[in-house]
Tab-separated table of C-alpha atoms in Angstrom:
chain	number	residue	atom	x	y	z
A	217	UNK	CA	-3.057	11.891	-29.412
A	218	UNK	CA	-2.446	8.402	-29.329
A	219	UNK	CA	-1.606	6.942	-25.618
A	220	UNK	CA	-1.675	3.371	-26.400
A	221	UNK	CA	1.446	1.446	-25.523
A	222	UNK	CA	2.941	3.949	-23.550
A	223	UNK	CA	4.562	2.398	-20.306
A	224	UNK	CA	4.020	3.347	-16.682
A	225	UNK	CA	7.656	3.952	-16.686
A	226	UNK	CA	7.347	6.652	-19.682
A	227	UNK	CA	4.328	8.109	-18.201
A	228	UNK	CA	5.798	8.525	-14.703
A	229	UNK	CA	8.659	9.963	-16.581
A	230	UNK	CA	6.217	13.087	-17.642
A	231	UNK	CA	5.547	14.740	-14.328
A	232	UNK	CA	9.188	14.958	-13.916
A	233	UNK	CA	9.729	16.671	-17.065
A	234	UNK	CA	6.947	18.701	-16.614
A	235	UNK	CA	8.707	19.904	-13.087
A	236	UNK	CA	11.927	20.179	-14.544
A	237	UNK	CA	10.976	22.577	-16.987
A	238	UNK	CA	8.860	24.490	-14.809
A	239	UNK	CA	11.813	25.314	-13.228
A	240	UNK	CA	13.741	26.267	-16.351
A	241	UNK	CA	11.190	27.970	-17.307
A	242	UNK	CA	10.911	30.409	-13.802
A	243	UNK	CA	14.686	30.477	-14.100
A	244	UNK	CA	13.933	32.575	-17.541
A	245	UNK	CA	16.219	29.725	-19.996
A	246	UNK	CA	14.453	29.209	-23.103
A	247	UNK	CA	15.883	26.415	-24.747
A	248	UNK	CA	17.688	22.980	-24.084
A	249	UNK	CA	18.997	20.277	-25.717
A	250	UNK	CA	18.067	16.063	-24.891
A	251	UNK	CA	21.304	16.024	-23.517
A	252	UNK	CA	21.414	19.083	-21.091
A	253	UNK	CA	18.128	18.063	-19.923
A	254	UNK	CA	19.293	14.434	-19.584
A	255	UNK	CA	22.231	15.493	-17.567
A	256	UNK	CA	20.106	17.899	-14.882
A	257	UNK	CA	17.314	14.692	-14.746
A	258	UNK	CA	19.573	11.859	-14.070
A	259	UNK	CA	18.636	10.384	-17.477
A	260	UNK	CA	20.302	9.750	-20.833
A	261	UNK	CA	19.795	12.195	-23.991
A	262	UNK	CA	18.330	9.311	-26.331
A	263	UNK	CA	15.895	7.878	-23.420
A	264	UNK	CA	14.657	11.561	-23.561
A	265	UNK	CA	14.242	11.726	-27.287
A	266	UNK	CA	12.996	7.984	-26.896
A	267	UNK	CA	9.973	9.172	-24.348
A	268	UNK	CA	9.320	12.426	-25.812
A	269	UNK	CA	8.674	10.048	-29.733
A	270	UNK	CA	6.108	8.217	-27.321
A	271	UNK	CA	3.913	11.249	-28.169
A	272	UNK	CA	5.344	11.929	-32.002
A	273	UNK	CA	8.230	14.158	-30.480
A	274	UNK	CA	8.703	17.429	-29.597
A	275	UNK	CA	11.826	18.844	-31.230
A	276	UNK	CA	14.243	19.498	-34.085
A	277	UNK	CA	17.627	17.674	-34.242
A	278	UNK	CA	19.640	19.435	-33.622
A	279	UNK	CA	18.213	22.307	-32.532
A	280	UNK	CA	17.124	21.898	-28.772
A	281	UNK	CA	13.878	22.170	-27.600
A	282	UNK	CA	11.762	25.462	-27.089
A	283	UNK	CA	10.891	25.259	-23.377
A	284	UNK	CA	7.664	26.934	-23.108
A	285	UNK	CA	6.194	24.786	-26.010
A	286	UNK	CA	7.861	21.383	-24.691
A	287	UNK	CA	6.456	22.218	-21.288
A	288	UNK	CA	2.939	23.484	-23.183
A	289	UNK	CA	2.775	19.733	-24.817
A	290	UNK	CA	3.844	17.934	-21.853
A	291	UNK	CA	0.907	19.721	-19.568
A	292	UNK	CA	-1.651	18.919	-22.879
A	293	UNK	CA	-0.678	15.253	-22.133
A	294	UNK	CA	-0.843	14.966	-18.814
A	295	UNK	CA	-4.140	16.648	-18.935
A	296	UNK	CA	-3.636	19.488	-16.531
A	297	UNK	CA	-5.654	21.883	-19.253
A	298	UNK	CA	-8.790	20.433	-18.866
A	299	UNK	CA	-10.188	21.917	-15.867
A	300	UNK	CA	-10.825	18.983	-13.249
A	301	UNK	CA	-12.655	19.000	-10.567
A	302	UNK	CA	-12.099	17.630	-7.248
A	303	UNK	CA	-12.962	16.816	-3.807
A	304	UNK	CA	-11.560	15.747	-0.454
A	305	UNK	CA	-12.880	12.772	2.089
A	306	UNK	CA	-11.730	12.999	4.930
A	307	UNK	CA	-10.330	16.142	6.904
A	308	UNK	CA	-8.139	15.004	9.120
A	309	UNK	CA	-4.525	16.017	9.850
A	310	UNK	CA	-3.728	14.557	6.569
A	311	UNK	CA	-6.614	15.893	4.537
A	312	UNK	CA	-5.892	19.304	6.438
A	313	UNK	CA	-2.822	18.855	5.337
A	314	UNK	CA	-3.357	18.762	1.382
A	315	UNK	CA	-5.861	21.550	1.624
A	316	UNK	CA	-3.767	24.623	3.350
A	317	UNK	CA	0.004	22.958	1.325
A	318	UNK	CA	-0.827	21.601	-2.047
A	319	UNK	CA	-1.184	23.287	-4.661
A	320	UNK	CA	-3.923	21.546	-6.918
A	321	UNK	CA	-4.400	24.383	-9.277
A	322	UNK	CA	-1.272	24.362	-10.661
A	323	UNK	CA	-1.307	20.437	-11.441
A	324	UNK	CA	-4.409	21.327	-13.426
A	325	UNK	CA	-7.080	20.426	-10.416
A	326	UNK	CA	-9.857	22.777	-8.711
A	327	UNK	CA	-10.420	21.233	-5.276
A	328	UNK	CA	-14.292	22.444	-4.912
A	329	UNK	CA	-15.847	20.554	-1.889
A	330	UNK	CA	-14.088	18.820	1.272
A	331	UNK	CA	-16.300	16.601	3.229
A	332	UNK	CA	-15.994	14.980	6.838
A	333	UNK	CA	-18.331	12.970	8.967
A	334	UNK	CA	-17.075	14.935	11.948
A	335	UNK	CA	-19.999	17.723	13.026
A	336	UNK	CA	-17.414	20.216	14.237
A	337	UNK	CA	-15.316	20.570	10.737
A	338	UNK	CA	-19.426	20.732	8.962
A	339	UNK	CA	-19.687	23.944	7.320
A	340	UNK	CA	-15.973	25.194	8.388
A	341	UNK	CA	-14.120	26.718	5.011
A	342	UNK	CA	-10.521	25.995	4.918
A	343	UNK	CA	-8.541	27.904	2.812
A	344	UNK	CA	-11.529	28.741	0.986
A	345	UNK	CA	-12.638	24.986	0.628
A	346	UNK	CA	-15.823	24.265	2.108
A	347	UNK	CA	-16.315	21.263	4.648
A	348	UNK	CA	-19.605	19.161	3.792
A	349	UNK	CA	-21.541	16.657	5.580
A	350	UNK	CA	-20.073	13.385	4.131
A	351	UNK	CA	-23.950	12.464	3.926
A	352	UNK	CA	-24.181	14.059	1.167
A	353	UNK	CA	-21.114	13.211	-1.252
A	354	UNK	CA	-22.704	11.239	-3.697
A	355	UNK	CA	-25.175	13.570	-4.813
A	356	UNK	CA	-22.482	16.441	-4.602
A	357	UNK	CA	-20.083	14.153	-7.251
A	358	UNK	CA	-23.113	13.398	-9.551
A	359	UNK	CA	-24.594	16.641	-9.434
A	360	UNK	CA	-21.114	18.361	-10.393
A	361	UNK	CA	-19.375	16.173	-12.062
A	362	UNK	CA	-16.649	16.032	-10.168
A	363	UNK	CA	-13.286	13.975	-11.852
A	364	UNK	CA	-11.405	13.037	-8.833
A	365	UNK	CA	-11.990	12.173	-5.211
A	366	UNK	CA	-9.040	12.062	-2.831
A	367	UNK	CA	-8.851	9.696	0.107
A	368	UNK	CA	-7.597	10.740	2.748
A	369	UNK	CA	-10.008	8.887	5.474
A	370	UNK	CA	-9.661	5.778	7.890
A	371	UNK	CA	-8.958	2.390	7.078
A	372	UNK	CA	-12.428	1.740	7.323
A	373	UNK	CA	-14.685	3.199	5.657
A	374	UNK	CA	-12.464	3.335	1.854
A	375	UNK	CA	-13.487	0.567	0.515
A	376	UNK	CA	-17.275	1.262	0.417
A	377	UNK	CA	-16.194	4.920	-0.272
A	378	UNK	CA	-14.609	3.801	-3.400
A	379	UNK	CA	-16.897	1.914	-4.954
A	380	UNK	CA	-19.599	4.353	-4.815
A	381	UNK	CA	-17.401	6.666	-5.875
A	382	UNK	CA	-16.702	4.725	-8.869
A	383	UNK	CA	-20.155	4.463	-9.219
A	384	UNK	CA	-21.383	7.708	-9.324
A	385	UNK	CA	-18.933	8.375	-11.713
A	386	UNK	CA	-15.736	9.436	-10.647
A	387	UNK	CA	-12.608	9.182	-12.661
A	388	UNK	CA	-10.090	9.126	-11.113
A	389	UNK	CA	-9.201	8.205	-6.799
A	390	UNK	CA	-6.188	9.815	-5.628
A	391	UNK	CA	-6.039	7.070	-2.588
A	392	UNK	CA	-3.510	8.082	0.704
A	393	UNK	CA	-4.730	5.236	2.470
A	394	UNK	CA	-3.270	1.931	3.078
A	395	UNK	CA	-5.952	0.428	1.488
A	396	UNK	CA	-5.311	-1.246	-1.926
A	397	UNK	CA	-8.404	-0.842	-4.177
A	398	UNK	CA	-6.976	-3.110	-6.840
A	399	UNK	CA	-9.228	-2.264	-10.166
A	400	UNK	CA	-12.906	-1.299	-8.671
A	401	UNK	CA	-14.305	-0.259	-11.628
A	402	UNK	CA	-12.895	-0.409	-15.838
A	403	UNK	CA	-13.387	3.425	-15.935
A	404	UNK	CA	-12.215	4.745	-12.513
A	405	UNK	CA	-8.497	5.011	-12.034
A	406	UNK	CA	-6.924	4.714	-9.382
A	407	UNK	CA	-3.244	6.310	-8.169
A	408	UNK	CA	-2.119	5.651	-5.039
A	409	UNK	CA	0.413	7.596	-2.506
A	410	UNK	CA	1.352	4.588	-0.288
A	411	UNK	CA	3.687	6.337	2.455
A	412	UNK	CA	4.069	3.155	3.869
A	413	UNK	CA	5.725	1.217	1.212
A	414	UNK	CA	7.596	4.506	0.625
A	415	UNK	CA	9.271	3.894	4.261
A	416	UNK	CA	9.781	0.800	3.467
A	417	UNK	CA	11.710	1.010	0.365
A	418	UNK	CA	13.870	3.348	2.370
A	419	UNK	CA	14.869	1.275	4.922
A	420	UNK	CA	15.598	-1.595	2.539
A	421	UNK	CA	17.862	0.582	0.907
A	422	UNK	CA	19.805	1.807	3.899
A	423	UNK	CA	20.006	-1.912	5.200
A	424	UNK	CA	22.671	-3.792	4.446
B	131	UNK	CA	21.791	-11.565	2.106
B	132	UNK	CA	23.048	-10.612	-1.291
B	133	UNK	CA	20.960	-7.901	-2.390
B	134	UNK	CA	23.367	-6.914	-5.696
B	135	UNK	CA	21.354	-7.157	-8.535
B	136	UNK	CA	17.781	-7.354	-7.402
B	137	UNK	CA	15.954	-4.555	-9.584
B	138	UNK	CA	14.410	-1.297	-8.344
B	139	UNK	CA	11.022	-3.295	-9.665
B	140	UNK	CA	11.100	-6.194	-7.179
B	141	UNK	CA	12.287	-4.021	-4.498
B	142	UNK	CA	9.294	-1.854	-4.468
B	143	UNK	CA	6.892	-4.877	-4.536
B	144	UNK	CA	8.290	-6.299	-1.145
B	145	UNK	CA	6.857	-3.666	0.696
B	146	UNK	CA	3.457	-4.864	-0.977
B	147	UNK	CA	4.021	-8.242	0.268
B	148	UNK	CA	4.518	-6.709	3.643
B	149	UNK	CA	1.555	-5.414	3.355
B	150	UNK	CA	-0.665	-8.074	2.093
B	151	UNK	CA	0.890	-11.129	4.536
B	152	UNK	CA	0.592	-9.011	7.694
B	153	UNK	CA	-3.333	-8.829	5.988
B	154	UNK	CA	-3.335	-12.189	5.580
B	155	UNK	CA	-1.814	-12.645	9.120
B	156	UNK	CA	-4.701	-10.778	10.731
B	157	UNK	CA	-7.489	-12.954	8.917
B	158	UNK	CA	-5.888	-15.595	10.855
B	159	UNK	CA	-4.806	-17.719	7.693
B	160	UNK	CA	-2.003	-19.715	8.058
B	161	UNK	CA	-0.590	-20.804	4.419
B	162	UNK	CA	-0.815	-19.386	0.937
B	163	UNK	CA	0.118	-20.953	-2.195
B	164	UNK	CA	2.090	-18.796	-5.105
B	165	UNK	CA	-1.344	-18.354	-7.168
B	166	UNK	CA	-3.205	-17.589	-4.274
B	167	UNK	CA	-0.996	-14.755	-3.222
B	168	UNK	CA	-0.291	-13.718	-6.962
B	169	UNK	CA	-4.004	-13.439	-7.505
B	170	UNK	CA	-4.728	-11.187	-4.870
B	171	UNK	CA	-1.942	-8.901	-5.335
B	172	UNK	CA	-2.764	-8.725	-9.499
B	173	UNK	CA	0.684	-10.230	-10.249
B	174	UNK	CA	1.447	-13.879	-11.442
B	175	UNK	CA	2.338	-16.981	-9.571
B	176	UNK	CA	5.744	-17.435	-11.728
B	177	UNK	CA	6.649	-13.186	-10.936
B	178	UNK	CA	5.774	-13.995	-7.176
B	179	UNK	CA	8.355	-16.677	-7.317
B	180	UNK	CA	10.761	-15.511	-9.495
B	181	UNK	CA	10.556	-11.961	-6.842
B	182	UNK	CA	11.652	-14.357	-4.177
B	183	UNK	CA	13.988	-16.175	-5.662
B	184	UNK	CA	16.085	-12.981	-6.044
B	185	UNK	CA	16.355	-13.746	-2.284
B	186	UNK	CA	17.007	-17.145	-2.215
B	187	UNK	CA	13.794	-18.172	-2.635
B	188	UNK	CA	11.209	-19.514	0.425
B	189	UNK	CA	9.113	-21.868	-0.291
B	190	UNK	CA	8.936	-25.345	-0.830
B	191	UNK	CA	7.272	-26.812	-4.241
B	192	UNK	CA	3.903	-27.459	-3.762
B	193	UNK	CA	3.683	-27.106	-0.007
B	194	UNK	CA	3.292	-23.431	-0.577
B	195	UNK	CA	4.063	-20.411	1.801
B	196	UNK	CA	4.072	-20.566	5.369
B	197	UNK	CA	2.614	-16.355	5.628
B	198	UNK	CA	4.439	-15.905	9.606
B	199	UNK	CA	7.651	-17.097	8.387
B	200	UNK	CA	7.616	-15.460	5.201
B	201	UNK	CA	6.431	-12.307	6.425
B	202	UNK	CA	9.450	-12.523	9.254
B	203	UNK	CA	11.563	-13.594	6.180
B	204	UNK	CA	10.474	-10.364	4.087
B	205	UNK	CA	10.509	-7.873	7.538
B	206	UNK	CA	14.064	-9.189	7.508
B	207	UNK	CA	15.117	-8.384	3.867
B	208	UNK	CA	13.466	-5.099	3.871
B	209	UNK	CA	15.411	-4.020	7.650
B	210	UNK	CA	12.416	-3.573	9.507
B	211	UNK	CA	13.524	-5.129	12.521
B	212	UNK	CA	17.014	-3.343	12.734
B	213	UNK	CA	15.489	-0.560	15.104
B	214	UNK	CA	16.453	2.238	12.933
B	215	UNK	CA	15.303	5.951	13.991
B	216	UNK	CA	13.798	8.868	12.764
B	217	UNK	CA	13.411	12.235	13.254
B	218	UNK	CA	10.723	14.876	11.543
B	219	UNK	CA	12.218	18.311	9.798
B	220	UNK	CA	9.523	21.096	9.487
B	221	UNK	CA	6.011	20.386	12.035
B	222	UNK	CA	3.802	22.123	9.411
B	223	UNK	CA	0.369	20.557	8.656
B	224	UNK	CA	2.021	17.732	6.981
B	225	UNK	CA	4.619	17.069	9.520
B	226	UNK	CA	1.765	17.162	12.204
B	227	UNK	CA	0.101	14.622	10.063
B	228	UNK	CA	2.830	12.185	9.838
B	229	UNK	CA	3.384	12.634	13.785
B	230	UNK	CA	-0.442	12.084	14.633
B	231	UNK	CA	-1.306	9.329	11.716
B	232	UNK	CA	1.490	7.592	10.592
B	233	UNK	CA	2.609	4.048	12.348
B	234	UNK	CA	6.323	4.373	11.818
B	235	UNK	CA	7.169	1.678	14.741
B	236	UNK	CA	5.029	-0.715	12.680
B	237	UNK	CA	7.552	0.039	9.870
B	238	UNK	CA	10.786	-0.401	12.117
B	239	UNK	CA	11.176	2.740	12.522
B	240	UNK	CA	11.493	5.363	15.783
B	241	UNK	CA	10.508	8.730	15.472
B	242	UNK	CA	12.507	10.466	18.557
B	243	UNK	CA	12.359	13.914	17.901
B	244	UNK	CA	10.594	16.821	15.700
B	245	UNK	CA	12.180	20.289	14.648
B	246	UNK	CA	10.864	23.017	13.820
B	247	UNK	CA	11.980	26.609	13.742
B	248	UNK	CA	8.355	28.074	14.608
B	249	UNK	CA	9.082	29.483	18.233
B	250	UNK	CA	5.700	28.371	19.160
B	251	UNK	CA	5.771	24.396	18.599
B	252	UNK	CA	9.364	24.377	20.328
B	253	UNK	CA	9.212	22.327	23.087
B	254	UNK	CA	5.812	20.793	22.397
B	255	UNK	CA	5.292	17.715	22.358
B	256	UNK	CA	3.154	15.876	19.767
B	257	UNK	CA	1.958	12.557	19.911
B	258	UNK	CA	4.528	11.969	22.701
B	259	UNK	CA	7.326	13.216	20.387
B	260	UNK	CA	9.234	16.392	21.626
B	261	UNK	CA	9.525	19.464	18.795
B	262	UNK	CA	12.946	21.203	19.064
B	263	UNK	CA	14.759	24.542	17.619
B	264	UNK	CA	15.887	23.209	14.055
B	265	UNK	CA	18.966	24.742	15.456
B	266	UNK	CA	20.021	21.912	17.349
B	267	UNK	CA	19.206	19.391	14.457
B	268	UNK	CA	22.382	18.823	13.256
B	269	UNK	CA	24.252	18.216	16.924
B	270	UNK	CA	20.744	15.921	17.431
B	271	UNK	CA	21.365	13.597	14.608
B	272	UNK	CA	25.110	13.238	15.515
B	273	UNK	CA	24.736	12.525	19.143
B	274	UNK	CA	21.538	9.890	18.694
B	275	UNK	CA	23.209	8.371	15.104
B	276	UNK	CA	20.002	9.116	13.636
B	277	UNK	CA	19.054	7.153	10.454
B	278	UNK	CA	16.215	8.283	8.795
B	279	UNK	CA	15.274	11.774	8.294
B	280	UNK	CA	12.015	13.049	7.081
B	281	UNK	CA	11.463	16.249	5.464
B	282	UNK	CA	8.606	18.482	5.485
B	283	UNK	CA	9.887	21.681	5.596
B	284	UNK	CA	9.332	24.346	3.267
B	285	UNK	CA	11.239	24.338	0.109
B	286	UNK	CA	13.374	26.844	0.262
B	287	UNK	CA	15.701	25.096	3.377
B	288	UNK	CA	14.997	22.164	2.011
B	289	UNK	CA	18.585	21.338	-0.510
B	290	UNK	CA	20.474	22.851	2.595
B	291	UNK	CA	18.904	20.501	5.184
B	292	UNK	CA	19.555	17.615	3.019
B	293	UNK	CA	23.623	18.043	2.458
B	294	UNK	CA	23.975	18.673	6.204
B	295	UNK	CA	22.236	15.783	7.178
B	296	UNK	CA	23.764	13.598	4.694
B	297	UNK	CA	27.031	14.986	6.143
B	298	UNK	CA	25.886	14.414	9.882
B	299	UNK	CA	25.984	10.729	8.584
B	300	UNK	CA	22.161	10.087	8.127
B	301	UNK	CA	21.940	7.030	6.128
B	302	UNK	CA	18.149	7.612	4.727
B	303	UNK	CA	16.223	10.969	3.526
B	304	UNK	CA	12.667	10.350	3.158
B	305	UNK	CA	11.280	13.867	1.471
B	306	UNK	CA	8.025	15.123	0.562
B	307	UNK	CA	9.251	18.309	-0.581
B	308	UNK	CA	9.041	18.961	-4.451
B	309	UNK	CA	12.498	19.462	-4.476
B	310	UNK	CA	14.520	17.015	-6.372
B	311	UNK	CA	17.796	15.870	-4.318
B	312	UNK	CA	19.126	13.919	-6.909
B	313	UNK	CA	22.462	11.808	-5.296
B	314	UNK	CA	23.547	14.219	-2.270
B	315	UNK	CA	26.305	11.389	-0.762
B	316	UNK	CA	26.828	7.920	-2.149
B	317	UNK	CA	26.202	6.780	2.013
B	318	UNK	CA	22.654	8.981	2.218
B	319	UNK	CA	19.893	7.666	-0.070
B	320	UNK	CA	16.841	9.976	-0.842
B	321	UNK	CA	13.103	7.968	-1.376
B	322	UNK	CA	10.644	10.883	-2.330
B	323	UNK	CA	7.218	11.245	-1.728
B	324	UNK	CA	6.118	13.363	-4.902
B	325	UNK	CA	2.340	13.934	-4.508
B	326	UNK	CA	2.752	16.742	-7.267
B	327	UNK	CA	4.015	13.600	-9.174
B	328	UNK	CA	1.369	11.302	-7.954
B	329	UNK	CA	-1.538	13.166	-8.611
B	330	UNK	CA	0.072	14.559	-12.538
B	331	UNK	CA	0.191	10.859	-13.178
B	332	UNK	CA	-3.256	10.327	-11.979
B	333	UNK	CA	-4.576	13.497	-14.549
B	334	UNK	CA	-2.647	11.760	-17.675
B	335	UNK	CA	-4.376	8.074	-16.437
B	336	UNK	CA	-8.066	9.686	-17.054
B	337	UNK	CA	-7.065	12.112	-19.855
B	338	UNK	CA	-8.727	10.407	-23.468
């Protein structure tokens, strides 16, 4: 498949869809048209059929789309069939958080190590996820390959954290910190969940 | 301040600005020049300008930026100093995160209450912020003119939580539920948090 010269703004598009007709789909409807799906999205029927030719199409004019195969494609493109692997730094309330609520496995991700600093959480398995000496994360994300790391410890120590991530391999950093890593290495990516500009946003749209 | 007509785009990089001048502001530095900011920030000198200018612009050719008043300038635009408040729906692991980790007051806003409907957190306090029965949330964010709501609840209350709020006359809905609110009330806007989003994106970003 041929990803070049997609924009962010398409691919951000994707998980939405993806959602979307997860829902359909659980709601037992087997088929919808650009325009029905444009409606329920907040979108327009030809910037649907416009994203969707980003990746040679999906349907038949006409003729709607087949749910369970548009959602099928969309989840081959995102990537959620390949199996990653991936691991969390830092188990605080946050990291605590993502490992009892969030369900990884079903956005294609098998969370298969946690690791702390802290010698009380050591050896603790929450919700069947392990707690390792953060000692020893490097050799745990070279020895099993793991895709993606998520961040979700202090201020201080992401930065270094990062980078040897990077280093050892990683693909991708799902960061939670305030810390912006800018581009630490060509072939580790990095997506960020910055609750703080999130807030911010907010209140600039509820100020007048 | 005439904020008609400034795009969703530039919006979301003022919080970024934020961000990087209060950084800036720390390292004790008093002065930054367009392409010193732009660099850091991996944006250009003419964007950084032309992002400003959508507010009337403030700097003065050549001279470049002066980073306290600037950063007062952008705290301004984005209504961080209008002493807006907040209160937390559902004191799950994620709420409990936000409570224990997040720095609201360092983005303007208040957090003065929690609610949960778990008998055992009501009347807890948590971080020196009181947990009440969710059944008093609606009288609660009447009486106090509460602005900003944050959801974490589970998703099943979560569409139902959202109209009465919007209807209490809560101007802002910050939710981390998957659920999509779409437009509940031209007055209430909705910023999400989508990790399931987030972390889809981040799976497409490292899929060849």
């Amino acid at each position: 498949m041929d990803k070049k010269g997609v924009s962010i703004a398409v691919i951000r598009r994707m998980p939405r869809y993806y959602r979307y007709l997860s829902e359909l789909e659980k709601d037992g409807i087997g088929k919808i048209s650009s325009k029905e799906l444009a409606d329920r999205m907040g979108l327009t029927a030809s910037q649907v059929r416009q994203d969707f030719n980003c990746f040679g199409g999906f349907g038949q004019q006409g003729y709607g789309y087949n749910i369970s195969l548009l959602k099928a494609k969309i989840s081959e493109i995102l990537g959620l069939d390949r199996g990653y692997t991936g691991v969390i730094v830092g188990v605080g309330h946050l990291g605590h958080a993502l490992i009892m609520n969030f369900n990884f496995e079903e956005r294609g991700v098998k969370i298969i190590a946690a690791f702390d600093i802290q010698k009380s959480l050591i050896g603790q398995s929450i919700n069947g996820v392990e707690v390792f000496d953060t000692a020893g994360l490097e050799s745990f994300v070279k020895g099993n390959n793991v895709d993606i790391v998520v961040l979700t410890l202090p201020r201080a120590a992401v930065r270094e954290t990062a980078k040897n991530m990077a280093e050892a391999g990683v693909r991708g950093i799902w960061n939670f910190t305030s810390v912006d890593l800018g581009s630490i290495k060509d072939s580790t990516v990095v997506e960020n969940v910055h609750f703080s500009d999130s807030i911010m946003t907010l209140s600039y749209l509820i100020t007048k």
